[in-house]
């Protein structure tokens, strides 16, 4: 077996009840949620019992997802599954950096809360949205977006799937064009046009929050959304710029595979990143961990290889 990568889930995968079983199965996961509740009272309750509407608010989504992502990774590690590298999708990148030791848990969680507040505030300034365009190649989607004034290709997820962000009215106007080109659109459960110029003010403010902090070198490499390459000497700039620039996920997976990673484990709610791996790297092994059953299944499959 080659190298193992942990992939940390992003926004859109959240659901009520997420993380509860992880805290029951893992002492380190339970300790993480206890830390989160001390820093942000009610985080566990939101994860375990929050409504769909409550969990869809960015101020809540990001801290909650951070905890579930990191809890799944910690539970795996606790049972002997070791990651050789990591990547996180958008918000998941914060959890990946924390897991890698570039940030400690308290700082990572506190930064996520600040990031969430800034992005939520930016999202409320304009009526924007995001949608996945399916079954079209990237160039076609880019050309369609270019017909509009504020419509941007932002998440390069996998072959045949590119997420766009833009004004809600322009997202609606894009639908018939996508259909005419042979594709279809799926709206995302997020509250704004992330990874686009709509987040410029938030990215600048987040960069200012990061400036006085010290990042450690990390115990494993983390691939950056912004470059599709491992984090290097300037993590603060990468982390701030990530908020207003596209996520190069498909290229990240290709680069990790080229670096010797052939086993990818999505840690966090849902199977979105698991699906991206299957579509981008069909020759790779893919697993996901979000609850007690998937934790047990993945541990058994990986450790028996």
Coordinates of C-alpha atoms in Angstrom, one line a residue:
X1 CA 0.0 0.0 0.0
X2 CA 1.2 3.5 -0.8
X3 CA 0.6 6.6 1.3
X4 CA -2.6 7.4 3.2
X5 CA -4.2 10.8 2.9
X6 CA -7.0 12.2 5.1
X7 CA -9.4 14.5 3.3
X8 CA -11.4 16.9 5.5
X9 CA -15.0 17.7 4.4
X10 CA -16.3 21.1 3.5
X11 CA -19.5 23.0 3.8
X12 CA -22.7 21.6 2.3
X13 CA -22.3 18.1 3.9
X14 CA -23.6 19.1 7.4
X15 CA -26.6 17.3 9.0
X16 CA -28.2 17.1 12.4
X17 CA -26.7 14.4 14.5
X18 CA -23.2 14.5 12.9
X19 CA -20.3 13.7 15.2
X20 CA -22.4 12.2 18.1
X21 CA -21.3 8.6 17.5
X22 CA -17.6 9.7 17.1
X23 CA -17.6 11.1 20.6
X24 CA -19.0 7.9 21.9
X25 CA -16.4 5.8 20.0
X26 CA -13.3 7.9 20.6
X27 CA -11.9 9.6 23.7
X28 CA -9.9 12.1 21.7
X29 CA -13.0 13.0 19.7
X30 CA -14.9 13.5 22.9
X31 CA -12.2 15.8 24.3
X32 CA -12.2 17.9 21.1
X33 CA -16.0 18.6 21.5
X34 CA -15.5 19.4 25.1
X35 CA -12.9 22.0 24.1
X36 CA -15.2 23.4 21.5
X37 CA -18.0 23.8 24.0
X38 CA -15.7 25.6 26.4
X39 CA -14.7 28.1 23.7
X40 CA -18.1 28.3 22.0
X41 CA -20.9 27.0 24.3
X42 CA -23.5 25.0 22.4
X43 CA -21.3 23.6 19.6
X44 CA -22.0 20.0 20.5
X45 CA -25.7 20.6 20.7
X46 CA -25.8 22.2 17.3
X47 CA -23.9 19.3 15.8
X48 CA -26.0 16.6 17.5
X49 CA -29.5 18.3 17.6
X50 CA -29.4 21.4 15.4
X51 CA -32.0 22.0 12.7
X52 CA -31.1 22.0 9.1
X53 CA -31.7 25.8 9.0
X54 CA -29.5 26.4 12.0
X55 CA -26.7 24.3 10.6
X56 CA -26.9 26.0 7.2
X57 CA -25.9 29.4 8.8
X58 CA -22.2 29.9 8.1
X59 CA -21.5 31.1 11.6
X60 CA -22.7 27.7 12.8
X61 CA -21.7 25.5 9.9
X62 CA -18.0 26.1 10.0
X63 CA -17.3 25.6 13.7
X64 CA -19.5 22.5 13.7
X65 CA -17.9 20.9 10.6
X66 CA -14.5 21.7 11.9
X67 CA -15.2 19.6 15.0
X68 CA -16.7 16.7 13.2
X69 CA -13.9 16.6 10.6
X70 CA -11.2 16.7 13.2
X71 CA -13.0 14.3 15.5
X72 CA -13.2 11.7 12.7
X73 CA -9.4 12.1 11.9
X74 CA -8.5 11.8 15.6
X75 CA -10.7 8.7 16.0
X76 CA -8.9 7.0 13.1
X77 CA -5.5 7.9 14.4
X78 CA -6.5 6.7 17.9
X79 CA -7.1 3.3 16.4
X80 CA -3.8 3.1 14.5
X81 CA -4.6 4.5 11.1
X82 CA -1.9 7.1 10.4
X83 CA -2.1 9.8 7.7
X84 CA 1.0 10.5 5.6
X85 CA -0.6 13.8 4.3
X86 CA -3.8 15.7 4.3
X87 CA -6.0 18.1 2.4
X88 CA -9.2 19.9 3.3
X89 CA -11.9 21.2 1.1
X90 CA -12.5 24.9 1.9
X91 CA -13.4 25.0 5.5
X92 CA -11.9 21.5 5.8
X93 CA -8.5 23.0 5.2
X94 CA -8.6 24.6 8.6
X95 CA -9.2 21.2 10.2
X96 CA -6.4 19.6 8.1
X97 CA -3.9 22.2 9.3
X98 CA -5.0 21.7 12.9
X99 CA -4.7 17.9 12.5
X100 CA -1.3 18.3 11.0
X101 CA -0.1 20.4 14.0
X102 CA 0.4 23.6 12.2
X103 CA -2.2 25.1 14.6
X104 CA -3.1 23.7 18.0
X105 CA -6.8 22.7 18.5
X106 CA -7.7 25.8 20.5
X107 CA -6.2 28.2 18.0
X108 CA -7.6 26.3 15.0
X109 CA -11.2 26.3 16.4
X110 CA -11.0 30.0 17.4
X111 CA -9.8 30.9 13.9
X112 CA -12.6 28.9 12.3
X113 CA -15.1 30.9 14.4
X114 CA -13.6 34.1 13.2
X115 CA -13.5 32.9 9.6
X116 CA -17.1 31.9 9.8
X117 CA -18.2 35.2 11.2
X118 CA -16.3 37.2 8.5
X119 CA -17.7 35.0 5.7
X120 CA -21.2 35.1 7.0
X121 CA -21.0 38.9 7.2
X122 CA -19.7 39.1 3.7
X123 CA -22.4 36.8 2.4
X124 CA -25.1 39.1 3.9
X125 CA -23.8 42.1 1.9
X126 CA -25.0 40.7 -1.4
X127 CA -27.6 38.2 -2.6
X128 CA -25.2 35.5 -3.9
X129 CA -25.3 31.7 -4.1
X130 CA -23.4 28.7 -5.4
X131 CA -24.4 25.8 -7.6
X132 CA -22.6 22.8 -9.0
X133 CA -22.6 22.5 -12.8
X134 CA -22.5 18.8 -13.9
X135 CA -21.7 17.0 -17.1
X136 CA -19.8 19.8 -18.8
X137 CA -16.1 20.3 -19.2
X138 CA -14.4 23.1 -17.3
X139 CA -13.8 25.2 -20.4
X140 CA -17.4 25.2 -21.3
X141 CA -18.5 26.3 -17.8
X142 CA -15.8 29.0 -17.8
X143 CA -17.1 30.4 -21.1
X144 CA -20.7 30.4 -19.9
X145 CA -19.7 32.3 -16.8
X146 CA -17.8 34.8 -18.8
X147 CA -21.1 35.9 -20.4
X148 CA -22.1 37.4 -17.0
X149 CA -20.8 40.3 -14.9
X150 CA -20.5 38.6 -11.5
X151 CA -20.5 34.8 -12.1
X152 CA -17.3 32.9 -11.2
X153 CA -16.0 29.3 -11.6
X154 CA -14.8 28.6 -8.0
X155 CA -14.6 24.9 -7.0
X156 CA -12.9 22.6 -9.5
X157 CA -14.2 19.4 -7.9
X158 CA -13.7 16.5 -10.3
X159 CA -14.2 15.7 -14.0
X160 CA -17.6 16.9 -15.0
X161 CA -18.2 19.0 -11.9
X162 CA -17.4 22.6 -11.5
X163 CA -19.1 24.8 -8.9
X164 CA -19.9 28.4 -9.7
X165 CA -20.6 31.4 -7.4
X166 CA -22.4 34.5 -8.3
X167 CA -25.3 36.9 -7.9
X168 CA -28.4 34.8 -7.3
X169 CA -30.1 36.3 -10.3
X170 CA -27.2 35.4 -12.6
X171 CA -27.1 31.8 -11.2
X172 CA -30.7 31.5 -12.2
X173 CA -30.0 33.0 -15.6
X174 CA -27.2 30.4 -16.1
X175 CA -29.5 27.4 -15.7
X176 CA -31.0 27.4 -19.2
X177 CA -27.6 27.9 -20.8
X178 CA -26.2 24.9 -18.9
X179 CA -29.2 22.8 -19.9
X180 CA -28.8 23.9 -23.5
X181 CA -25.1 22.9 -23.4
X182 CA -26.1 19.4 -22.1
X183 CA -25.4 19.8 -18.4
X184 CA -27.4 20.4 -15.3
X185 CA -27.1 22.5 -12.2
X186 CA -27.5 21.6 -8.5
X187 CA -27.8 24.4 -5.9
X188 CA -25.5 24.1 -2.9
X189 CA -26.6 24.3 0.8
X190 CA -24.4 27.3 1.6
X191 CA -25.3 30.9 2.5
X192 CA -23.2 32.9 0.0
X193 CA -20.8 33.0 -2.9
X194 CA -17.7 31.7 -1.3
X195 CA -14.2 31.5 -3.0
X196 CA -15.1 34.5 -5.2
X197 CA -14.5 38.2 -5.2
X198 CA -17.6 38.5 -2.9
X199 CA -15.3 37.3 -0.1
X200 CA -12.5 39.9 -0.7
X201 CA -13.3 42.0 2.3
X202 CA -13.5 38.9 4.5
X203 CA -10.2 37.5 3.2
X204 CA -8.4 40.8 3.9
X205 CA -9.8 40.9 7.5
X206 CA -8.9 37.2 8.1
X207 CA -5.4 37.9 6.9
X208 CA -5.1 40.6 9.5
X209 CA -6.3 38.2 12.2
X210 CA -3.7 35.7 11.1
X211 CA -0.8 38.1 10.8
X212 CA 0.4 38.1 14.5
X213 CA 0.0 34.3 14.9
X214 CA 2.8 31.7 14.6
X215 CA 2.3 28.6 12.6
X216 CA 4.3 25.4 13.3
X217 CA 5.9 23.4 10.5
X218 CA 3.4 20.5 10.9
X219 CA 4.0 16.8 11.3
X220 CA 2.6 15.9 7.9
X221 CA 2.2 17.9 4.6
X222 CA -1.1 19.6 3.9
X223 CA -2.0 20.4 0.3
X224 CA -3.4 23.9 -0.2
X225 CA -6.7 24.6 -2.0
X226 CA -5.1 27.7 -3.6
X227 CA -2.1 26.1 -5.3
X228 CA -2.9 22.3 -5.2
X229 CA 0.6 22.0 -3.7
X230 CA 1.8 21.4 -0.1
X231 CA 1.8 24.4 2.3
X232 CA 5.2 26.0 2.3
X233 CA 6.8 29.1 4.0
X234 CA 3.8 31.4 3.9
X235 CA 0.8 29.7 5.3
X236 CA -1.0 32.9 6.4
X237 CA -1.2 34.3 2.9
X238 CA -2.4 31.0 1.5
X239 CA -5.1 30.6 4.1
X240 CA -6.4 34.1 3.7
X241 CA -6.4 34.1 -0.1
X242 CA -8.1 30.7 -0.2
X243 CA -11.4 32.5 0.9
X244 CA -11.6 34.6 -2.3
X245 CA -10.1 32.2 -4.8
X246 CA -11.0 28.9 -6.5
X247 CA -10.5 25.5 -4.8
X248 CA -8.3 23.4 -7.1
X249 CA -9.5 20.1 -5.7
X250 CA -9.2 17.9 -8.8
X251 CA -5.7 19.1 -9.4
X252 CA -4.9 18.5 -5.7
X253 CA -5.9 14.9 -5.9
X254 CA -3.8 14.4 -9.1
X255 CA -0.8 15.9 -7.4
X256 CA -1.2 13.9 -4.3
X257 CA -1.5 10.7 -6.3
X258 CA 1.6 11.6 -8.2
X259 CA 3.4 12.1 -4.8
X260 CA 2.6 8.5 -3.9
X261 CA -0.8 8.7 -2.2
X262 CA -3.1 5.9 -3.3
X263 CA -5.5 5.6 -0.3
X264 CA -7.8 8.5 0.5
X265 CA -10.0 8.7 3.6
X266 CA -12.6 11.4 3.8
X267 CA -13.0 12.5 7.4
X268 CA -16.2 14.3 8.3
X269 CA -19.9 14.2 7.4
X270 CA -21.1 12.8 4.1
X271 CA -19.3 11.2 1.1
X272 CA -18.7 14.2 -1.1
X273 CA -14.9 14.0 -1.2
X274 CA -15.0 10.3 -1.3
X275 CA -17.1 10.7 -4.5
X276 CA -14.6 13.2 -6.0
X277 CA -11.8 10.7 -5.5
X278 CA -13.7 7.9 -7.2
X279 CA -14.4 10.1 -10.2
X280 CA -10.9 11.7 -10.4
X281 CA -8.7 8.7 -9.4
X282 CA -10.6 5.5 -10.1
X283 CA -7.4 3.6 -9.6
X284 CA -7.1 4.8 -6.0
X285 CA -8.7 3.4 -2.8
X286 CA -11.3 5.6 -1.2
X287 CA -13.0 5.4 2.2
X288 CA -15.0 7.7 4.5
X289 CA -15.5 8.1 8.2
X290 CA -18.3 10.0 9.8
X291 CA -19.9 7.7 12.4
X292 CA -19.2 4.5 14.4
X293 CA -19.9 2.1 11.6
X294 CA -17.8 3.8 8.9
X295 CA -15.0 4.2 11.5
X296 CA -15.0 0.5 12.2
X297 CA -15.3 -0.5 8.5
X298 CA -12.5 1.8 7.4
X299 CA -10.1 0.8 10.2
X300 CA -10.6 -2.9 9.3
X301 CA -10.2 -2.3 5.6
X302 CA -7.1 -0.1 5.9
X303 CA -5.2 -2.0 8.6
X304 CA -5.8 -5.4 7.0
X305 CA -4.3 -4.3 3.6

